[in-house]
Amino acid sequence: MGTAWNDYRSAGLRFRFPAVAVISLLCGGLALATASECHSIAHLPSLVYGIVLWGWWGCVAGVLWMLGSRKPFILNFSPASVALHVFFGSLAGAIHLLLLGSTGFIAGA
């Protein structure tokens, strides 16, 4: 059982971390594209806004990917998991809006 379990664990680790790396690369590209749309990637407030906007949701996606691979019952459709997702989604959305407001970039909007 020892070798089969080690093979299973190493396969899970090989699959999990490249997915998080892909999420990180996509979020970095989207952050740069957002900064470029605002003003320029050399304009620091635009870059901070892009990083906060896409980096935050990249972290959320990475955590969900890691949790889903370690504890698949979290991603099942049940009343308890739906309530948990609504609670943590609302909390994440509120924190995200607070972080965007703290950049000072959207204060004049």
CSV table of N, CA and C in Angstrom, one decimal:
chain,number,residue,atom,x,y,z
A,1,MET,N,0.8,-1.2,0.0
A,1,MET,CA,0.0,0.0,0.0
A,1,MET,C,0.9,1.3,0.0
A,2,GLY,N,2.0,1.2,0.5
A,2,GLY,CA,2.9,2.4,0.7
A,2,GLY,C,3.3,2.9,-0.7
A,3,THR,N,3.7,2.1,-1.7
A,3,THR,CA,4.1,2.7,-3.0
A,3,THR,C,2.9,3.2,-3.8
A,4,ALA,N,1.7,2.5,-3.7
A,4,ALA,CA,0.5,3.0,-4.4
A,4,ALA,C,0.1,4.3,-3.8
A,5,TRP,N,0.1,4.5,-2.5
A,5,TRP,CA,-0.3,5.7,-1.9
A,5,TRP,C,0.7,6.9,-2.3
A,6,ASN,N,2.0,6.6,-2.3
A,6,ASN,CA,3.0,7.6,-2.7
A,6,ASN,C,2.8,7.9,-4.1
A,7,ASP,N,2.5,7.0,-5.0
A,7,ASP,CA,2.3,7.3,-6.4
A,7,ASP,C,1.1,8.2,-6.6
A,8,TYR,N,0.0,7.9,-5.8
A,8,TYR,CA,-1.2,8.7,-5.8
A,8,TYR,C,-0.9,10.1,-5.4
A,9,ARG,N,-0.2,10.2,-4.2
A,9,ARG,CA,0.1,11.6,-3.7
A,9,ARG,C,0.9,12.4,-4.6
A,10,SER,N,2.0,11.8,-5.2
A,10,SER,CA,2.8,12.5,-6.1
A,10,SER,C,2.1,12.9,-7.4
A,11,ALA,N,1.2,12.1,-7.9
A,11,ALA,CA,0.4,12.5,-9.0
A,11,ALA,C,-0.5,13.6,-8.7
A,12,GLY,N,-1.1,13.6,-7.5
A,12,GLY,CA,-2.0,14.7,-7.1
A,12,GLY,C,-1.2,16.0,-7.0
A,13,LEU,N,0.0,16.0,-6.5
A,13,LEU,CA,0.8,17.2,-6.3
A,13,LEU,C,1.3,17.7,-7.7
A,14,ARG,N,1.6,16.8,-8.6
A,14,ARG,CA,2.0,17.2,-10.0
A,14,ARG,C,0.9,17.9,-10.7
A,15,PHE,N,-0.4,17.5,-10.4
A,15,PHE,CA,-1.5,18.0,-11.1
A,15,PHE,C,-2.0,19.3,-10.5
A,16,ARG,N,-1.8,19.4,-9.2
A,16,ARG,CA,-2.4,20.6,-8.4
A,16,ARG,C,-1.6,21.8,-8.7
A,17,PHE,N,-0.3,21.8,-8.5
A,17,PHE,CA,0.5,23.0,-8.6
A,17,PHE,C,0.7,23.6,-10.0
A,18,PRO,N,0.8,22.8,-11.1
A,18,PRO,CA,0.7,23.5,-12.4
A,18,PRO,C,-0.6,24.2,-12.7
A,19,ALA,N,-1.7,23.7,-12.1
A,19,ALA,CA,-2.9,24.4,-12.3
A,19,ALA,C,-2.9,25.8,-11.7
A,20,VAL,N,-2.4,25.8,-10.5
A,20,VAL,CA,-2.2,27.1,-9.7
A,20,VAL,C,-1.3,28.0,-10.5
A,21,ALA,N,-0.2,27.5,-11.1
A,21,ALA,CA,0.7,28.3,-11.9
A,21,ALA,C,0.0,28.9,-13.1
A,22,VAL,N,-0.9,28.1,-13.8
A,22,VAL,CA,-1.6,28.6,-14.9
A,22,VAL,C,-2.6,29.7,-14.5
A,23,ILE,N,-3.2,29.5,-13.4
A,23,ILE,CA,-4.1,30.6,-12.8
A,23,ILE,C,-3.3,31.8,-12.6
A,24,SER,N,-2.1,31.7,-12.0
A,24,SER,CA,-1.3,32.9,-11.7
A,24,SER,C,-0.9,33.6,-12.9
A,25,LEU,N,-0.5,32.8,-13.9
A,25,LEU,CA,0.0,33.4,-15.2
A,25,LEU,C,-1.2,34.2,-15.9
A,26,LEU,N,-2.4,33.6,-15.9
A,26,LEU,CA,-3.5,34.2,-16.5
A,26,LEU,C,-3.9,35.5,-15.7
A,27,CYS,N,-3.8,35.4,-14.4
A,27,CYS,CA,-4.2,36.6,-13.6
A,27,CYS,C,-3.1,37.7,-13.8
A,28,GLY,N,-1.9,37.3,-14.0
A,28,GLY,CA,-0.8,38.3,-14.2
A,28,GLY,C,-1.0,39.0,-15.6
A,29,GLY,N,-1.4,38.2,-16.6
A,29,GLY,CA,-1.7,38.8,-17.9
A,29,GLY,C,-2.9,39.7,-17.9
A,30,LEU,N,-3.9,39.3,-17.2
A,30,LEU,CA,-5.1,40.1,-17.1
A,30,LEU,C,-4.9,41.4,-16.3
A,31,ALA,N,-4.0,41.3,-15.3
A,31,ALA,CA,-3.7,42.5,-14.5
A,31,ALA,C,-2.9,43.5,-15.4
A,32,LEU,N,-2.0,43.0,-16.2
A,32,LEU,CA,-1.3,43.9,-17.1
A,32,LEU,C,-2.2,44.5,-18.2
A,33,ALA,N,-3.1,43.7,-18.7
A,33,ALA,CA,-4.1,44.2,-19.7
A,33,ALA,C,-5.0,45.2,-19.1
A,34,THR,N,-5.4,45.0,-17.9
A,34,THR,CA,-6.2,46.0,-17.2
A,34,THR,C,-5.5,47.3,-17.0
A,35,ALA,N,-4.2,47.2,-16.5
A,35,ALA,CA,-3.4,48.4,-16.3
A,35,ALA,C,-3.2,49.1,-17.6
A,36,SER,N,-3.0,48.4,-18.7
A,36,SER,CA,-2.8,49.0,-20.0
A,36,SER,C,-4.1,49.7,-20.5
A,37,GLU,N,-5.2,49.2,-20.2
A,37,GLU,CA,-6.5,49.8,-20.6
A,37,GLU,C,-6.7,51.1,-19.8
A,38,CYS,N,-6.3,51.1,-18.5
A,38,CYS,CA,-6.6,52.3,-17.7
A,38,CYS,C,-5.7,53.4,-18.1
A,39,HIS,N,-4.4,53.3,-18.0
A,39,HIS,CA,-3.5,54.3,-18.4
A,39,HIS,C,-2.3,53.6,-19.1
A,40,SER,N,-1.5,53.0,-18.3
A,40,SER,CA,-0.3,52.3,-18.8
A,40,SER,C,0.2,51.3,-17.8
A,41,ILE,N,1.0,50.3,-18.2
A,41,ILE,CA,1.5,49.4,-17.2
A,41,ILE,C,2.6,50.1,-16.4
A,42,ALA,N,3.1,51.2,-16.9
A,42,ALA,CA,4.2,52.0,-16.2
A,42,ALA,C,3.5,52.9,-15.1
A,43,HIS,N,2.2,53.1,-15.2
A,43,HIS,CA,1.5,54.0,-14.3
A,43,HIS,C,1.2,53.2,-13.1
A,44,LEU,N,1.8,53.5,-11.9
A,44,LEU,CA,1.7,52.7,-10.8
A,44,LEU,C,0.3,52.5,-10.3
A,45,PRO,N,-0.6,53.5,-10.2
A,45,PRO,CA,-2.0,53.3,-9.7
A,45,PRO,C,-2.7,52.3,-10.6
A,46,SER,N,-2.5,52.4,-11.9
A,46,SER,CA,-3.2,51.4,-12.9
A,46,SER,C,-2.7,50.0,-12.6
A,47,LEU,N,-1.4,49.9,-12.4
A,47,LEU,CA,-0.8,48.5,-12.2
A,47,LEU,C,-1.3,48.0,-10.8
A,48,VAL,N,-1.4,48.8,-9.8
A,48,VAL,CA,-1.9,48.3,-8.5
A,48,VAL,C,-3.4,47.9,-8.7
A,49,TYR,N,-4.2,48.7,-9.4
A,49,TYR,CA,-5.6,48.4,-9.6
A,49,TYR,C,-5.7,47.0,-10.3
A,50,GLY,N,-4.9,46.8,-11.4
A,50,GLY,CA,-5.0,45.6,-12.1
A,50,GLY,C,-4.6,44.4,-11.3
A,51,ILE,N,-3.6,44.6,-10.4
A,51,ILE,CA,-3.1,43.5,-9.5
A,51,ILE,C,-4.2,43.2,-8.5
A,52,VAL,N,-4.8,44.2,-7.9
A,52,VAL,CA,-5.8,44.0,-6.9
A,52,VAL,C,-7.0,43.3,-7.6
A,53,LEU,N,-7.4,43.8,-8.7
A,53,LEU,CA,-8.6,43.3,-9.4
A,53,LEU,C,-8.5,41.8,-9.8
A,54,TRP,N,-7.4,41.5,-10.5
A,54,TRP,CA,-7.2,40.1,-11.0
A,54,TRP,C,-6.4,39.2,-10.0
A,55,GLY,N,-5.5,39.8,-9.3
A,55,GLY,CA,-4.7,38.9,-8.3
A,55,GLY,C,-5.6,38.4,-7.2
A,56,TRP,N,-6.5,39.2,-6.8
A,56,TRP,CA,-7.4,38.7,-5.7
A,56,TRP,C,-8.3,37.5,-6.2
A,57,TRP,N,-8.9,37.6,-7.3
A,57,TRP,CA,-9.7,36.5,-7.8
A,57,TRP,C,-8.8,35.3,-8.2
A,58,GLY,N,-7.6,35.6,-8.6
A,58,GLY,CA,-6.7,34.5,-8.9
A,58,GLY,C,-6.4,33.7,-7.6
A,59,CYS,N,-6.2,34.4,-6.5
A,59,CYS,CA,-6.0,33.8,-5.2
A,59,CYS,C,-7.2,32.9,-4.8
A,60,VAL,N,-8.4,33.5,-5.0
A,60,VAL,CA,-9.6,32.8,-4.7
A,60,VAL,C,-9.7,31.5,-5.6
A,61,ALA,N,-9.4,31.6,-6.9
A,61,ALA,CA,-9.5,30.5,-7.8
A,61,ALA,C,-8.5,29.4,-7.4
A,62,GLY,N,-7.3,29.8,-7.0
A,62,GLY,CA,-6.2,28.9,-6.6
A,62,GLY,C,-6.6,28.2,-5.3
A,63,VAL,N,-7.2,28.9,-4.4
A,63,VAL,CA,-7.6,28.3,-3.1
A,63,VAL,C,-8.7,27.3,-3.4
A,64,LEU,N,-9.7,27.7,-4.2
A,64,LEU,CA,-10.8,26.7,-4.5
A,64,LEU,C,-10.3,25.5,-5.2
A,65,TRP,N,-9.3,25.7,-6.1
A,65,TRP,CA,-8.7,24.5,-6.8
A,65,TRP,C,-8.0,23.6,-5.8
A,66,MET,N,-7.2,24.2,-4.9
A,66,MET,CA,-6.5,23.4,-3.9
A,66,MET,C,-7.5,22.7,-3.0
A,67,LEU,N,-8.5,23.4,-2.5
A,67,LEU,CA,-9.5,22.8,-1.6
A,67,LEU,C,-10.3,21.7,-2.3
A,68,GLY,N,-10.7,21.9,-3.6
A,68,GLY,CA,-11.4,20.9,-4.3
A,68,GLY,C,-10.7,19.7,-4.6
A,69,SER,N,-9.3,19.8,-4.7
A,69,SER,CA,-8.6,18.5,-4.9
A,69,SER,C,-8.3,17.8,-3.6
A,70,ARG,N,-8.2,18.6,-2.5
A,70,ARG,CA,-8.0,17.9,-1.2
A,70,ARG,C,-9.3,17.5,-0.5
A,71,LYS,N,-10.3,18.3,-0.6
A,71,LYS,CA,-11.6,18.0,0.0
A,71,LYS,C,-12.7,18.1,-1.0
A,72,PRO,N,-13.0,17.1,-1.8
A,72,PRO,CA,-14.0,17.3,-2.9
A,72,PRO,C,-15.4,17.5,-2.4
A,73,PHE,N,-15.7,17.1,-1.1
A,73,PHE,CA,-17.0,17.3,-0.6
A,73,PHE,C,-17.4,18.8,-0.6
A,74,ILE,N,-16.4,19.7,-0.5
A,74,ILE,CA,-16.7,21.1,-0.5
A,74,ILE,C,-17.3,21.6,-1.8
A,75,LEU,N,-17.0,21.0,-2.9
A,75,LEU,CA,-17.5,21.4,-4.2
A,75,LEU,C,-18.8,20.6,-4.6
A,76,ASN,N,-19.3,19.8,-3.7
A,76,ASN,CA,-20.6,19.1,-4.0
A,76,ASN,C,-21.8,20.0,-3.9
A,77,PHE,N,-22.8,19.7,-4.6
A,77,PHE,CA,-24.0,20.5,-4.5
A,77,PHE,C,-24.9,19.9,-3.4
A,78,SER,N,-25.0,20.6,-2.3
A,78,SER,CA,-25.8,20.3,-1.2
A,78,SER,C,-26.2,21.6,-0.5
A,79,PRO,N,-27.3,21.6,0.3
A,79,PRO,CA,-27.7,22.8,1.0
A,79,PRO,C,-26.6,23.4,1.9
A,80,ALA,N,-25.8,22.5,2.5
A,80,ALA,CA,-24.8,23.0,3.4
A,80,ALA,C,-23.7,23.7,2.6
A,81,SER,N,-23.3,23.0,1.5
A,81,SER,CA,-22.2,23.6,0.7
A,81,SER,C,-22.6,24.9,0.0
A,82,VAL,N,-23.9,25.0,-0.4
A,82,VAL,CA,-24.4,26.2,-1.0
A,82,VAL,C,-24.4,27.3,0.0
A,83,ALA,N,-24.8,27.1,1.2
A,83,ALA,CA,-24.8,28.1,2.2
A,83,ALA,C,-23.4,28.5,2.5
A,84,LEU,N,-22.5,27.6,2.6
A,84,LEU,CA,-21.1,27.9,2.8
A,84,LEU,C,-20.5,28.8,1.7
A,85,HIS,N,-20.8,28.5,0.5
A,85,HIS,CA,-20.4,29.2,-0.7
A,85,HIS,C,-21.0,30.6,-0.7
A,86,VAL,N,-22.2,30.8,-0.4
A,86,VAL,CA,-22.9,32.1,-0.3
A,86,VAL,C,-22.2,32.9,0.7
A,87,PHE,N,-22.0,32.4,1.9
A,87,PHE,CA,-21.4,33.1,3.0
A,87,PHE,C,-20.0,33.6,2.6
A,88,PHE,N,-19.1,32.6,2.2
A,88,PHE,CA,-17.7,33.0,1.9
A,88,PHE,C,-17.6,33.8,0.6
A,89,GLY,N,-18.5,33.6,-0.3
A,89,GLY,CA,-18.6,34.5,-1.5
A,89,GLY,C,-18.9,35.9,-1.2
A,90,SER,N,-19.9,36.1,-0.3
A,90,SER,CA,-20.2,37.4,0.1
A,90,SER,C,-19.1,38.1,0.8
A,91,LEU,N,-18.4,37.3,1.7
A,91,LEU,CA,-17.3,37.8,2.4
A,91,LEU,C,-16.2,38.2,1.5
A,92,ALA,N,-15.9,37.3,0.6
A,92,ALA,CA,-14.8,37.6,-0.4
A,92,ALA,C,-15.1,38.8,-1.3
A,93,GLY,N,-16.4,39.0,-1.7
A,93,GLY,CA,-16.8,40.1,-2.5
A,93,GLY,C,-16.7,41.5,-1.7
A,94,ALA,N,-17.0,41.4,-0.4
A,94,ALA,CA,-16.9,42.6,0.4
A,94,ALA,C,-15.4,43.0,0.6
A,95,ILE,N,-14.6,42.0,0.9
A,95,ILE,CA,-13.2,42.3,1.0
A,95,ILE,C,-12.6,42.8,-0.3
A,96,HIS,N,-13.0,42.2,-1.4
A,96,HIS,CA,-12.5,42.7,-2.7
A,96,HIS,C,-12.9,44.1,-2.9
A,97,LEU,N,-14.1,44.5,-2.6
A,97,LEU,CA,-14.5,45.9,-2.8
A,97,LEU,C,-13.7,46.9,-1.9
A,98,LEU,N,-13.5,46.4,-0.7
A,98,LEU,CA,-12.7,47.2,0.2
A,98,LEU,C,-11.2,47.4,-0.3
A,99,LEU,N,-10.7,46.3,-0.8
A,99,LEU,CA,-9.3,46.4,-1.4
A,99,LEU,C,-9.3,47.3,-2.6
A,100,LEU,N,-10.3,47.2,-3.5
A,100,LEU,CA,-10.3,48.1,-4.7
A,100,LEU,C,-10.5,49.6,-4.2
A,101,GLY,N,-11.3,49.8,-3.2
A,101,GLY,CA,-11.5,51.2,-2.7
A,101,GLY,C,-10.2,51.7,-2.1
A,102,SER,N,-9.4,50.8,-1.5
A,102,SER,CA,-8.2,51.3,-0.8
A,102,SER,C,-7.1,51.7,-1.8
A,103,THR,N,-7.2,51.3,-3.1
A,103,THR,CA,-6.2,51.6,-4.1
A,103,THR,C,-6.3,53.1,-4.4
A,104,GLY,N,-7.4,53.8,-4.2
A,104,GLY,CA,-7.6,55.2,-4.5
A,104,GLY,C,-7.8,55.5,-5.9
A,105,PHE,N,-7.7,54.4,-6.8
A,105,PHE,CA,-7.8,54.6,-8.2
A,105,PHE,C,-9.3,54.9,-8.7
A,106,ILE,N,-10.2,54.3,-8.0
A,106,ILE,CA,-11.6,54.5,-8.4
A,106,ILE,C,-12.4,55.4,-7.5
A,107,ALA,N,-11.7,56.2,-6.7
A,107,ALA,CA,-12.3,57.2,-5.8
A,107,ALA,C,-13.1,58.2,-6.5
A,108,GLY,N,-12.6,58.7,-7.7
A,108,GLY,CA,-13.3,59.7,-8.4
A,108,GLY,C,-14.5,59.2,-9.2
A,109,ALA,N,-14.7,57.9,-9.3
A,109,ALA,CA,-15.8,57.4,-10.2
A,109,ALA,C,-17.1,57.6,-9.6
